[in-house]
Each structure stands twice: as C-alpha cells, then as structure tokens.
Tab-separated table of C-alpha atoms in Angstrom:
chain	number	residue	atom	x	y	z
A	754	GLU	CA	65.129	93.092	70.999
A	755	VAL	CA	65.891	96.784	71.147
A	756	GLN	CA	63.838	98.343	73.898
A	757	LEU	CA	63.447	100.811	76.691
A	758	VAL	CA	61.051	99.829	79.454
A	759	GLU	CA	59.841	102.338	82.013
A	760	SER	CA	58.465	101.484	85.433
A	761	GLY	CA	57.691	103.145	88.740
A	762	GLY	CA	54.654	105.220	87.818
A	763	GLY	CA	51.494	105.304	89.859
A	764	LEU	CA	49.157	107.400	91.961
A	765	VAL	CA	50.768	109.760	94.452
A	766	GLN	CA	49.449	112.579	96.613
A	767	PRO	CA	50.530	116.176	96.024
A	768	GLY	CA	53.848	116.769	97.724
A	769	GLY	CA	54.806	113.122	97.419
A	770	SER	CA	57.675	111.415	95.636
A	771	LEU	CA	58.177	108.773	92.976
A	772	ARG	CA	61.199	107.254	91.326
A	773	LEU	CA	60.867	106.270	87.700
A	774	SER	CA	63.174	103.711	86.128
A	775	CYS	CA	63.989	102.977	82.511
A	776	ALA	CA	65.668	99.686	81.622
A	777	ALA	CA	67.585	99.533	78.360
A	778	SER	CA	68.229	96.312	76.482
A	779	GLY	CA	69.496	95.349	73.047
A	780	LEU	CA	70.799	98.840	72.325
A	781	THR	CA	73.806	101.055	72.869
A	782	PHE	CA	73.186	102.849	76.153
A	783	SER	CA	76.322	103.873	77.997
A	784	SER	CA	77.667	106.177	75.265
A	785	LYS	CA	74.393	108.007	74.646
A	786	TRP	CA	72.620	110.997	76.109
A	787	MET	CA	69.268	109.956	77.570
A	788	HIS	CA	66.112	111.983	78.075
A	789	TRP	CA	62.800	112.028	79.896
A	790	VAL	CA	59.787	113.422	78.024
A	791	ARG	CA	56.279	113.714	79.427
A	792	GLN	CA	52.811	113.974	77.977
A	793	ALA	CA	49.844	115.126	80.018
A	794	PRO	CA	46.523	113.454	79.164
A	795	GLY	CA	45.344	114.674	75.755
A	796	LYS	CA	48.250	117.085	75.446
A	797	GLY	CA	51.507	117.336	73.527
A	798	LEU	CA	55.073	116.266	74.224
A	799	VAL	CA	57.193	118.161	76.728
A	800	TRP	CA	60.893	117.546	77.242
A	801	VAL	CA	61.679	117.178	80.957
A	802	SER	CA	65.326	116.333	81.482
A	803	ARG	CA	68.498	114.934	79.952
A	804	ILE	CA	71.723	113.372	81.104
A	805	ASN	CA	74.974	112.851	79.265
A	806	SER	CA	76.674	109.507	78.795
A	807	ASP	CA	78.692	109.436	82.033
A	808	GLY	CA	76.128	111.245	84.154
A	809	SER	CA	78.277	114.320	84.716
A	810	THR	CA	75.944	116.740	82.924
A	811	THR	CA	72.225	117.123	83.520
A	812	ASN	CA	69.597	119.617	82.382
A	813	TYR	CA	65.973	120.214	83.338
A	814	THR	CA	62.985	122.126	82.116
A	815	ASP	CA	62.304	125.104	84.370
A	816	SER	CA	59.111	123.709	85.879
A	817	VAL	CA	60.893	120.720	87.463
A	818	LYS	CA	64.220	122.273	88.477
A	819	GLY	CA	64.963	121.647	92.121
A	820	ARG	CA	62.291	118.932	92.345
A	821	PHE	CA	63.376	116.270	89.821
A	822	THR	CA	66.742	114.544	89.555
A	823	ILE	CA	67.871	112.487	86.582
A	824	SER	CA	70.567	109.845	87.006
A	825	ARG	CA	71.866	106.709	85.357
A	826	ASP	CA	73.726	103.480	86.094
A	827	ASN	CA	75.594	102.409	82.976
A	828	ALA	CA	76.692	99.120	84.560
A	829	LYS	CA	73.029	98.171	84.836
A	830	ASN	CA	71.821	99.947	81.661
A	831	MET	CA	69.366	101.921	83.764
A	832	LEU	CA	68.057	105.485	83.668
A	833	TYR	CA	66.197	107.069	86.585
A	834	LEU	CA	64.059	110.083	87.372
A	835	GLN	CA	63.583	110.945	91.034
A	836	MET	CA	60.530	113.149	91.368
A	837	ASN	CA	59.919	115.021	94.625
A	838	SER	CA	57.368	117.626	95.727
A	839	LEU	CA	54.993	116.395	93.067
A	840	ARG	CA	52.183	118.643	91.868
A	841	ALA	CA	48.943	117.988	90.040
A	842	GLU	CA	50.469	119.498	86.913
A	843	ASP	CA	53.127	116.757	86.885
A	844	THR	CA	50.410	114.245	85.984
A	845	ALA	CA	51.470	112.705	82.693
A	846	VAL	CA	52.845	109.713	80.872
A	847	TYR	CA	56.609	109.791	81.280
A	848	TYR	CA	58.737	108.432	78.440
A	849	CYS	CA	62.434	107.728	78.444
A	850	ALA	CA	64.114	108.270	75.100
A	851	ARG	CA	67.564	107.731	73.666
A	852	ASP	CA	69.453	110.483	71.902
A	853	GLN	CA	70.827	109.277	68.583
A	854	GLY	CA	73.844	111.575	68.863
A	855	VAL	CA	77.315	110.103	69.299
A	856	GLY	CA	79.520	111.263	72.174
A	857	PRO	CA	79.075	114.984	72.824
A	858	LYS	CA	77.054	115.514	69.668
A	859	VAL	CA	73.309	115.798	70.046
A	860	GLY	CA	70.642	114.214	67.922
A	861	ALA	CA	66.985	113.376	67.645
A	862	PHE	CA	65.300	110.839	69.918
A	863	ASP	CA	65.552	107.558	68.044
A	864	ILE	CA	64.276	105.035	70.604
A	865	TRP	CA	61.390	105.570	73.007
A	866	GLY	CA	59.943	103.474	75.791
A	867	GLN	CA	56.245	102.711	76.092
A	868	GLY	CA	55.847	105.170	78.943
A	869	THR	CA	54.733	105.012	82.562
A	870	MET	CA	51.762	106.956	83.927
A	871	VAL	CA	52.193	109.267	86.892
A	872	THR	CA	49.043	110.624	88.517
A	873	VAL	CA	49.314	113.261	91.219
A	874	SER	CA	46.030	113.572	93.056
A	875	SER	CA	44.581	113.528	96.546
B	1290	ASP	CA	63.764	128.817	74.671
B	1291	ILE	CA	63.093	128.132	70.998
B	1292	MET	CA	59.370	128.047	70.316
B	1293	MET	CA	58.073	125.611	67.705
B	1294	THR	CA	54.763	126.369	66.019
B	1295	GLN	CA	53.026	123.869	63.753
B	1296	SER	CA	50.256	124.485	61.251
B	1297	PRO	CA	47.587	123.436	60.846
B	1298	ASP	CA	46.488	121.950	64.175
B	1299	SER	CA	44.601	119.291	62.256
B	1300	LEU	CA	43.909	118.253	58.702
B	1301	ALA	CA	41.788	115.705	56.899
B	1302	VAL	CA	43.107	114.260	53.667
B	1303	SER	CA	41.655	111.710	51.286
B	1304	LEU	CA	43.412	108.378	50.949
B	1305	GLY	CA	46.157	108.603	48.351
B	1306	GLU	CA	46.306	112.370	48.524
B	1307	ARG	CA	49.117	114.575	49.823
B	1308	ALA	CA	49.311	115.826	53.403
B	1309	THR	CA	51.522	118.772	54.286
B	1310	ILE	CA	52.429	119.904	57.785
B	1311	ASN	CA	54.386	123.055	58.525
B	1312	CYS	CA	56.667	123.833	61.435
B	1313	LYS	CA	58.191	127.197	62.246
B	1314	SER	CA	60.866	127.841	64.859
B	1315	SER	CA	61.238	131.139	66.703
B	1316	GLN	CA	64.921	131.210	65.816
B	1317	SER	CA	67.100	129.425	63.311
B	1318	VAL	CA	67.991	125.799	64.065
B	1319	LEU	CA	70.609	125.711	61.317
B	1320	TYR	CA	74.079	125.167	62.758
B	1321	SER	CA	76.459	127.039	60.487
B	1322	SER	CA	79.565	124.983	61.293
B	1323	ASN	CA	78.110	121.786	59.817
B	1324	ASN	CA	75.239	123.228	57.745
B	1325	LYS	CA	72.729	120.937	59.466
B	1326	ASN	CA	69.228	121.794	60.583
B	1327	TYR	CA	68.608	120.407	64.072
B	1328	LEU	CA	64.993	119.529	63.361
B	1329	ALA	CA	63.162	116.206	63.738
B	1330	TRP	CA	59.671	114.915	62.990
B	1331	TYR	CA	57.849	112.287	65.049
B	1332	GLN	CA	54.670	110.309	64.525
B	1333	GLN	CA	52.490	109.300	67.448
B	1334	LYS	CA	49.612	106.897	67.004
B	1335	PRO	CA	46.948	106.500	69.716
B	1336	ARG	CA	48.199	104.788	72.857
B	1337	GLN	CA	51.716	104.484	71.444
B	1338	PRO	CA	54.965	106.324	72.101
B	1339	PRO	CA	56.293	108.724	69.495
B	1340	LYS	CA	58.291	107.299	66.626
B	1341	LEU	CA	61.133	109.111	64.904
B	1342	LEU	CA	60.400	109.707	61.222
B	1343	ILE	CA	62.822	112.380	60.042
B	1344	TYR	CA	65.985	113.933	61.481
B	1345	TRP	CA	68.365	116.647	60.253
B	1346	ALA	CA	65.161	118.088	58.742
B	1347	SER	CA	65.210	115.754	55.737
B	1348	THR	CA	66.890	112.415	56.592
B	1349	ARG	CA	64.426	109.574	56.814
B	1350	GLU	CA	64.899	107.181	59.729
B	1351	SER	CA	65.590	103.574	58.783
B	1352	GLY	CA	62.402	101.701	57.933
B	1353	VAL	CA	60.271	104.788	57.402
B	1354	PRO	CA	58.319	104.605	54.127
B	1355	ASP	CA	59.536	106.924	51.400
B	1356	ARG	CA	56.142	108.609	51.159
B	1357	PHE	CA	57.330	110.608	54.192
B	1358	SER	CA	59.699	113.445	53.384
B	1359	GLY	CA	61.022	116.477	55.200
B	1360	SER	CA	62.216	119.779	53.823
B	1361	GLY	CA	63.101	123.299	54.845
B	1362	SER	CA	65.945	125.166	56.473
B	1363	GLY	CA	66.592	127.814	59.087
B	1364	THR	CA	63.206	128.503	60.662
B	1365	ASP	CA	60.662	126.987	58.254
B	1366	PHE	CA	60.141	123.282	57.767
B	1367	THR	CA	57.644	120.935	56.141
B	1368	LEU	CA	56.683	117.299	56.573
B	1369	THR	CA	54.990	115.832	53.516
B	1370	ILE	CA	53.134	112.562	53.234
B	1371	SER	CA	52.948	112.084	49.484
B	1372	SER	CA	50.118	109.554	49.380
B	1373	LEU	CA	48.184	109.199	52.625
B	1374	GLN	CA	47.612	105.645	53.834
B	1375	PRO	CA	45.194	104.467	56.559
B	1376	GLU	CA	48.105	103.673	58.869
B	1377	ASP	CA	49.301	107.291	58.694
B	1378	VAL	CA	46.444	108.515	60.902
B	1379	ALA	CA	48.354	109.968	63.820
B	1380	ILE	CA	49.572	113.137	65.474
B	1381	TYR	CA	52.799	114.529	64.078
B	1382	TYR	CA	55.267	116.619	66.072
B	1383	CYS	CA	58.290	118.623	65.057
B	1384	GLN	CA	61.132	119.111	67.521
B	1385	GLN	CA	64.268	121.198	67.580
B	1386	TYR	CA	67.445	119.771	69.080
B	1387	TYR	CA	69.568	122.840	68.377
B	1388	SER	CA	69.497	123.960	71.994
B	1389	ALA	CA	68.156	123.021	75.413
B	1390	PRO	CA	65.347	122.745	76.249
B	1391	ARG	CA	64.489	120.466	73.334
B	1392	THR	CA	61.153	121.941	72.417
B	1393	PHE	CA	58.345	120.302	70.462
B	1394	GLY	CA	55.611	121.774	68.336
B	1395	GLN	CA	52.061	121.450	69.614
B	1396	GLY	CA	51.269	118.624	67.203
B	1397	THR	CA	49.211	118.232	64.034
B	1398	LYS	CA	46.464	115.633	63.906
B	1399	VAL	CA	46.122	113.902	60.542
B	1400	GLU	CA	42.861	112.155	59.717
B	1401	ILE	CA	41.237	110.530	56.707
B	1402	LYS	CA	38.659	112.627	54.858
C-alpha cells in the first residue's frame, strides 16, 4: 500500500521541542523532494519546509527559519522535522507530502500522510 | 512570495449543477521555457488530508472523476465541477509550485444547496 505515516506529535509547552517523523512505504521516496505542510485548527494549508532527494538542499517558510530543521534518511525511507523553540502559533496538524516532480524538477504534492497534531500550550 | 487568492470563500450548489472556483496568483506561474502553468488544485474533506485533483493547471490526477476540470493560464485559473455530487462537499485549495515558498489559496468551501 502506498502511504506516508506521520508520528511524533503531541502536547508541548512553549519553548519546547518535538521531532516529527514520516515513514514512507510502497512508493518512490529516495528520488523525490519531500515537504512538510501544516494546518492550524479551522484554518488553511501552509507550506512549512522542503528537502531535496539527497538532503543537500532545504528551504523553510520565514516563520520557522532557525527553529525547524528538515532532514531525511533514504535508507530507512524516513522524513523528519525537528521543531525547537515552539510557539503557540505552531499549533497545527503537520502533514508530510511527496513532490511528484522527478529529479530536480518540481511538481505538485501527489501523496499526503494523514497528519500528526502538534499542540503548543502551557 | 506569490500570493494566491481564491473566490468565492464558499459556495452552495444544487446537486447536478456546476460549481466554479477561481484562483488568482499575484504573479504569473507560467514557466515560459516549457509553457507549463505551475498550478495545482487539492480537495480536502473533513478530517482528511488534502488530495491532489489537478496539476499543471489542467491535468487530472489518476483516478479523479472527469467532472473535475482545471483551466486558465498565467495568473488566472478555474476549477470546475461540472455536475456536483454529494461526495464533492469539501474545501478546495489552489497552490502554486512555480517558486518557493509553495503558497496555497485560502480555500473555497463547497456545500450542497
């Protein structure tokens, strides 16, 4: 079965840290860009970060630069998002998503995980 | 950043009738070297992740019913549901993948009248 499965969400205090994981199975992973997208409760979709196929290139939305780090382990078909210095406004469902582009070419997000909820609150 | 603006924010359509959603980008998402519009449409049903419907502005993803179609070029795009079905109740998002950050529209909620 083709799937992405996120884990690692939960309740954390402001200033705390979490590490999200995304396990890929049944799909091409190692040659694809991967992304994290978040959705605050009742709100729209916001792109957070992306990483290229070999992990050498990463990009972040301005609001998480310097606090979040995206990484991947192609041998394990895993994507990660290390989130530090968490703020209340980081509260959201976090989705991992696969880029349908091939090699350096970009594309739409063709496969999404079910999401993991991150709640930042004291 | 490229800003994506959808209209309307919500619409109610009778079963079997046409639903039309518009999406406007703050700058062109047409890449001249390959003549492709870097624009996608997603459907999100309650408590589910988004699902890719349309990419390259008008290419339907595999398995997507042909009542869904995308059109437009440059900065103005449209998603059309030709004959609304009960299972089409959802929020629809456009997204540009022309440049980082990959911005989404604010979403359009489609309901049954």
